[in-house]
Amino acid sequence: MKIIIIEDERLTAADLSATLTTIDPTIEIVKIIKSVAEGLAYFTQKIEVDLIFSDIRLGDGLSFDILSKLRIPVVFCTAYDEYALTAFKANGIDYILKPFTEKEVRKSLEKFKQLTGNQEETIKQKYAVLTEIFKFSPPKPASLLIRHRDMIIPIKFDQFALFYLENNVVNAVTFDGEKYHPSKSLNELEQIAGNTFFRVNRQYLIHRNVVKHASNILSRKLSISVNVPHDADILISREKSPQFLKWLSGEEL
């Protein structure tokens, strides 16, 4: 079986790849795709692949932008459940919530084998999975545990103004101006922080209440001013600006 993985977290992709080949040593991981741009470019060529395991939120957008153009079965492996309906319109046959287990991956592979060539059963299974997804939605943590010197400090997410990546180190700044170094990656923080935070680019994850104002600059990008001490520019691309403004107004994304 030939499988492609779409995942921008290197360790998660490696873990999933190892899990798949442990379950079935005959599985060939054809490609690990890390971004929407890479995926769109890769699938312009003719690809022979049986199944895709895909995260949904990537650094430069949603994987649906890639998958909606394909006719390849997909198992979604993500921390988000709010995209379930869209996922099943994008060739989804199963939906695993992170952190995944070997048992869940094995069940998805078995489901793919059972559903191959049986369209009616595929539809029934999609609705069964969809029901399970909305029956159980794991709660997002209210606080983040921060290791500071010899202490472990729980800090509520709504106390954080922004998270940013600098020299491969994640920094967290509270509304009081305190600065910490979380052990989680920016992608992991994005997945658990909730809708009051927005991933403006690969470097920044910001709270809605930290935005002082946004200014138009060259190439129709936006520059964000924040109400906590921070010297670096926070920029949003032209493509992502409409989504940011919608979020800033409080609309559901």
Short mmCIF file of C-alpha atoms in Angstrom, two decimals:
data_model
loop_
_atom_site.label_atom_id
_atom_site.label_comp_id
_atom_site.label_asym_id
_atom_site.label_seq_id
_atom_site.Cartn_x
_atom_site.Cartn_y
_atom_site.Cartn_z
CA MET A 1 0.00 0.00 0.00
CA LYS A 2 1.34 3.44 -0.97
CA ILE A 3 0.62 6.27 1.48
CA ILE A 4 1.29 10.01 1.51
CA ILE A 5 1.44 11.96 4.78
CA ILE A 6 0.48 15.65 4.91
CA GLU A 7 1.79 17.05 8.20
CA ASP A 8 3.88 20.13 9.01
CA GLU A 9 5.09 18.90 12.40
CA ARG A 10 8.29 16.91 11.72
CA LEU A 11 8.09 14.73 14.85
CA THR A 12 4.39 13.97 14.35
CA ALA A 13 5.02 13.01 10.72
CA ALA A 14 7.90 10.74 11.73
CA ASP A 15 5.78 9.14 14.46
CA LEU A 16 2.89 8.51 12.08
CA SER A 17 5.22 7.10 9.42
CA ALA A 18 6.82 4.73 11.94
CA THR A 19 3.40 3.68 13.27
CA LEU A 20 2.11 2.87 9.78
CA THR A 21 5.13 0.77 8.80
CA THR A 22 5.06 -1.00 12.17
CA ILE A 23 1.43 -1.98 11.62
CA ASP A 24 2.13 -3.12 8.05
CA PRO A 25 5.78 -3.41 6.92
CA THR A 26 4.63 -3.56 3.28
CA ILE A 27 3.38 0.05 3.48
CA GLU A 28 5.45 2.49 1.45
CA ILE A 29 5.51 6.13 2.60
CA VAL A 30 5.73 7.81 -0.79
CA LYS A 31 6.03 11.40 0.44
CA ILE A 32 5.70 13.61 3.51
CA ILE A 33 4.20 16.97 2.52
CA LYS A 34 4.68 19.87 4.93
CA SER A 35 2.65 22.72 3.42
CA VAL A 36 -0.26 23.60 1.14
CA ALA A 37 2.14 25.12 -1.39
CA GLU A 38 4.27 21.97 -1.47
CA GLY A 39 1.17 19.78 -1.82
CA LEU A 40 -0.31 21.77 -4.69
CA ALA A 41 3.01 21.63 -6.53
CA TYR A 42 3.52 17.92 -5.85
CA PHE A 43 0.10 16.80 -7.06
CA THR A 44 0.46 18.54 -10.42
CA GLN A 45 2.26 15.38 -11.51
CA LYS A 46 0.65 11.98 -11.85
CA ILE A 47 0.91 10.24 -8.49
CA GLU A 48 0.19 6.58 -7.78
CA VAL A 49 -0.95 6.44 -4.18
CA ASP A 50 -3.63 4.46 -2.35
CA LEU A 51 -4.30 6.54 0.75
CA ILE A 52 -3.45 9.89 2.35
CA PHE A 53 -3.07 10.62 6.07
CA SER A 54 -3.49 14.37 6.51
CA ASP A 55 -3.47 17.05 9.18
CA ILE A 56 -5.91 19.90 8.49
CA ARG A 57 -4.24 23.12 9.61
CA LEU A 58 -0.84 23.65 8.02
CA GLY A 59 1.42 26.66 8.39
CA ASP A 60 0.20 28.26 5.16
CA GLY A 61 -3.46 27.22 5.14
CA LEU A 62 -5.81 24.23 5.27
CA SER A 63 -5.06 20.89 3.62
CA PHE A 64 -8.54 20.98 2.04
CA ASP A 65 -7.00 23.31 -0.54
CA ILE A 66 -4.92 20.33 -1.68
CA LEU A 67 -7.35 17.48 -1.11
CA SER A 68 -10.41 19.01 -2.74
CA LYS A 69 -8.64 18.67 -6.08
CA LEU A 70 -7.85 14.95 -5.61
CA ARG A 71 -9.76 11.69 -5.81
CA ILE A 72 -7.72 9.82 -3.23
CA PRO A 73 -9.18 8.48 0.07
CA VAL A 74 -8.05 10.48 3.10
CA VAL A 75 -7.71 9.74 6.81
CA PHE A 76 -7.64 13.04 8.69
CA CYS A 77 -5.36 13.08 11.72
CA THR A 78 -5.79 16.36 13.56
CA ALA A 79 -6.42 18.05 16.89
CA TYR A 80 -9.48 19.85 15.49
CA ASP A 81 -13.01 18.50 15.32
CA GLU A 82 -14.70 21.62 13.93
CA TYR A 83 -13.71 20.67 10.37
CA ALA A 84 -15.47 17.30 10.39
CA LEU A 85 -18.17 18.14 7.84
CA THR A 86 -15.68 19.64 5.40
CA ALA A 87 -13.38 16.68 5.89
CA PHE A 88 -15.97 14.21 4.71
CA LYS A 89 -16.60 16.26 1.61
CA ALA A 90 -12.88 16.03 0.82
CA ASN A 91 -12.68 12.25 0.29
CA GLY A 92 -12.41 11.59 4.03
CA ILE A 93 -12.98 8.02 5.16
CA ASP A 94 -11.91 8.46 8.78
CA TYR A 95 -11.04 11.18 11.26
CA ILE A 96 -8.50 10.61 14.05
CA LEU A 97 -8.14 13.17 16.82
CA LYS A 98 -4.60 13.85 18.04
CA PRO A 99 -2.78 12.58 19.93
CA PHE A 100 -3.36 9.39 17.92
CA THR A 101 -2.66 5.84 19.05
CA GLU A 102 -1.46 2.82 17.11
CA LYS A 103 -4.86 1.22 17.69
CA GLU A 104 -6.65 4.14 16.01
CA VAL A 105 -4.28 4.15 13.03
CA ARG A 106 -4.72 0.40 12.65
CA LYS A 107 -8.52 0.78 12.67
CA SER A 108 -8.30 3.43 9.96
CA LEU A 109 -6.19 1.16 7.76
CA GLU A 110 -8.64 -1.70 8.27
CA LYS A 111 -11.53 0.59 7.40
CA PHE A 112 -9.79 1.68 4.19
CA LYS A 113 -9.31 -1.96 3.16
CA GLN A 114 -12.96 -2.76 3.92
CA LEU A 115 -14.30 0.25 2.07
CA THR A 116 -12.22 -0.10 -1.08
CA GLY A 117 -14.60 -0.69 -3.95
CA ASN A 118 -17.75 -0.46 -1.80
CA GLN A 119 -19.17 3.04 -2.28
CA GLU A 120 -22.46 2.47 -0.45
CA GLU A 121 -20.69 1.14 2.62
CA THR A 122 -18.26 4.06 2.44
CA ILE A 123 -21.12 6.54 2.79
CA LYS A 124 -22.57 4.67 5.76
CA GLN A 125 -19.19 4.58 7.47
CA LYS A 126 -18.68 8.31 6.91
CA TYR A 127 -21.88 9.14 8.74
CA ALA A 128 -21.05 6.69 11.53
CA VAL A 129 -17.67 8.33 12.08
CA LEU A 130 -19.23 11.79 11.90
CA THR A 131 -21.67 10.84 14.66
CA GLU A 132 -18.83 9.65 16.88
CA ILE A 133 -16.86 12.85 16.32
CA PHE A 134 -19.66 15.10 17.51
CA LYS A 135 -20.54 12.74 20.35
CA PHE A 136 -17.12 13.24 21.92
CA SER A 137 -15.09 16.41 21.61
CA PRO A 138 -12.08 16.47 23.95
CA PRO A 139 -11.97 19.67 26.03
CA LYS A 140 -9.15 22.08 25.37
CA PRO A 141 -6.97 22.79 28.43
CA ALA A 142 -7.75 26.04 30.25
CA SER A 143 -4.16 26.56 31.35
CA LEU A 144 -0.64 26.04 30.07
CA LEU A 145 1.98 24.57 32.39
CA ILE A 146 5.14 26.67 32.28
CA ARG A 147 8.46 25.47 33.71
CA HIS A 148 10.19 28.49 35.25
CA ARG A 149 13.43 27.88 37.12
CA ASP A 150 12.55 25.13 39.64
CA MET A 151 8.80 25.76 39.46
CA ILE A 152 5.90 24.57 37.30
CA ILE A 153 3.42 27.43 36.90
CA PRO A 154 -0.13 27.00 35.53
CA ILE A 155 -1.09 30.08 33.50
CA LYS A 156 -4.54 30.45 31.97
CA PHE A 157 -4.55 30.80 28.19
CA ASP A 158 -6.51 34.05 28.35
CA GLN A 159 -3.58 35.60 30.26
CA PHE A 160 -1.28 35.15 27.26
CA ALA A 161 -1.13 38.03 24.80
CA LEU A 162 0.97 36.30 22.16
CA PHE A 163 3.30 33.42 21.38
CA TYR A 164 6.14 33.82 18.92
CA LEU A 165 9.08 31.89 17.52
CA GLU A 166 12.55 33.42 17.69
CA ASN A 167 15.78 31.53 16.92
CA ASN A 168 13.79 28.25 17.02
CA VAL A 169 12.64 29.00 20.59
CA VAL A 170 8.96 29.57 21.44
CA ASN A 171 8.33 32.64 23.59
CA ALA A 172 5.13 33.44 25.47
CA VAL A 173 4.23 36.99 26.53
CA THR A 174 1.41 37.66 29.00
CA PHE A 175 -0.77 40.76 29.09
CA ASP A 176 1.24 41.77 32.18
CA GLY A 177 4.41 41.78 30.08
CA GLU A 178 5.88 38.63 31.63
CA LYS A 179 7.87 36.42 29.25
CA TYR A 180 8.13 32.62 29.39
CA HIS A 181 9.40 29.74 27.26
CA PRO A 182 6.73 27.03 26.82
CA SER A 183 7.87 23.49 26.07
CA LYS A 184 5.25 23.11 23.32
CA SER A 185 5.76 24.06 19.68
CA LEU A 186 3.84 26.92 18.10
CA ASN A 187 1.73 24.43 16.13
CA GLU A 188 0.84 22.53 19.30
CA LEU A 189 -0.10 25.77 21.04
CA GLU A 190 -2.30 26.75 18.10
CA GLN A 191 -4.16 23.45 18.35
CA ILE A 192 -5.02 23.84 22.03
CA ALA A 193 -5.26 27.61 22.51
CA GLY A 194 -8.81 28.04 21.19
CA ASN A 195 -10.54 30.50 18.87
CA THR A 196 -9.44 33.61 20.77
CA PHE A 197 -5.98 33.04 19.25
CA PHE A 198 -5.04 33.42 15.58
CA ARG A 199 -1.97 32.11 13.74
CA VAL A 200 -1.04 35.22 11.77
CA ASN A 201 2.04 33.61 10.21
CA ARG A 202 4.57 30.86 10.88
CA GLN A 203 6.16 32.95 13.62
CA TYR A 204 3.21 34.37 15.58
CA LEU A 205 0.11 33.17 17.43
CA ILE A 206 -1.76 36.12 18.95
CA HIS A 207 -4.73 36.74 21.27
CA ARG A 208 -7.60 38.82 19.89
CA ASN A 209 -7.38 41.31 22.77
CA VAL A 210 -3.70 42.09 22.15
CA VAL A 211 -4.46 43.73 18.79
CA LYS A 212 -4.22 47.51 19.10
CA HIS A 213 -4.74 48.17 15.40
CA ALA A 214 -3.84 46.80 11.96
CA SER A 215 -2.35 48.96 9.20
CA ASN A 216 -2.21 48.43 5.45
CA ILE A 217 1.32 48.33 4.06
CA LEU A 218 2.88 47.53 0.68
CA SER A 219 1.52 44.59 -1.33
CA ARG A 220 -1.74 44.80 0.64
CA LYS A 221 -0.22 43.12 3.67
CA LEU A 222 -1.29 44.06 7.18
CA SER A 223 1.00 45.19 9.97
CA ILE A 224 -0.33 44.56 13.48
CA SER A 225 0.35 46.82 16.44
CA VAL A 226 -0.07 45.19 19.85
CA ASN A 227 -0.74 46.59 23.30
CA VAL A 228 2.13 44.76 25.02
CA PRO A 229 5.84 45.61 24.71
CA HIS A 230 7.11 43.98 21.51
CA ASP A 231 9.63 45.48 19.10
CA ALA A 232 9.42 43.17 16.08
CA ASP A 233 6.96 43.71 13.21
CA ILE A 234 3.98 41.34 13.07
CA LEU A 235 2.91 40.98 9.45
CA ILE A 236 0.03 39.16 7.78
CA SER A 237 0.10 38.20 4.12
CA ARG A 238 -2.40 39.55 1.62
CA GLU A 239 -3.93 36.06 1.27
CA LYS A 240 -4.48 35.61 5.00
CA SER A 241 -5.65 39.17 5.78
CA PRO A 242 -9.40 38.59 5.06
CA GLN A 243 -9.45 35.57 7.39
CA PHE A 244 -7.65 37.59 10.08
CA LEU A 245 -10.11 40.50 9.84
CA LYS A 246 -13.05 38.11 10.06
CA TRP A 247 -11.54 36.56 13.19
CA LEU A 248 -10.76 39.98 14.67
CA SER A 249 -14.41 41.00 14.31
CA GLY A 250 -15.44 37.93 16.30
CA GLU A 251 -16.96 35.97 13.42
CA GLU A 252 -16.66 32.18 13.38
CA LEU A 253 -14.03 30.92 10.94
#
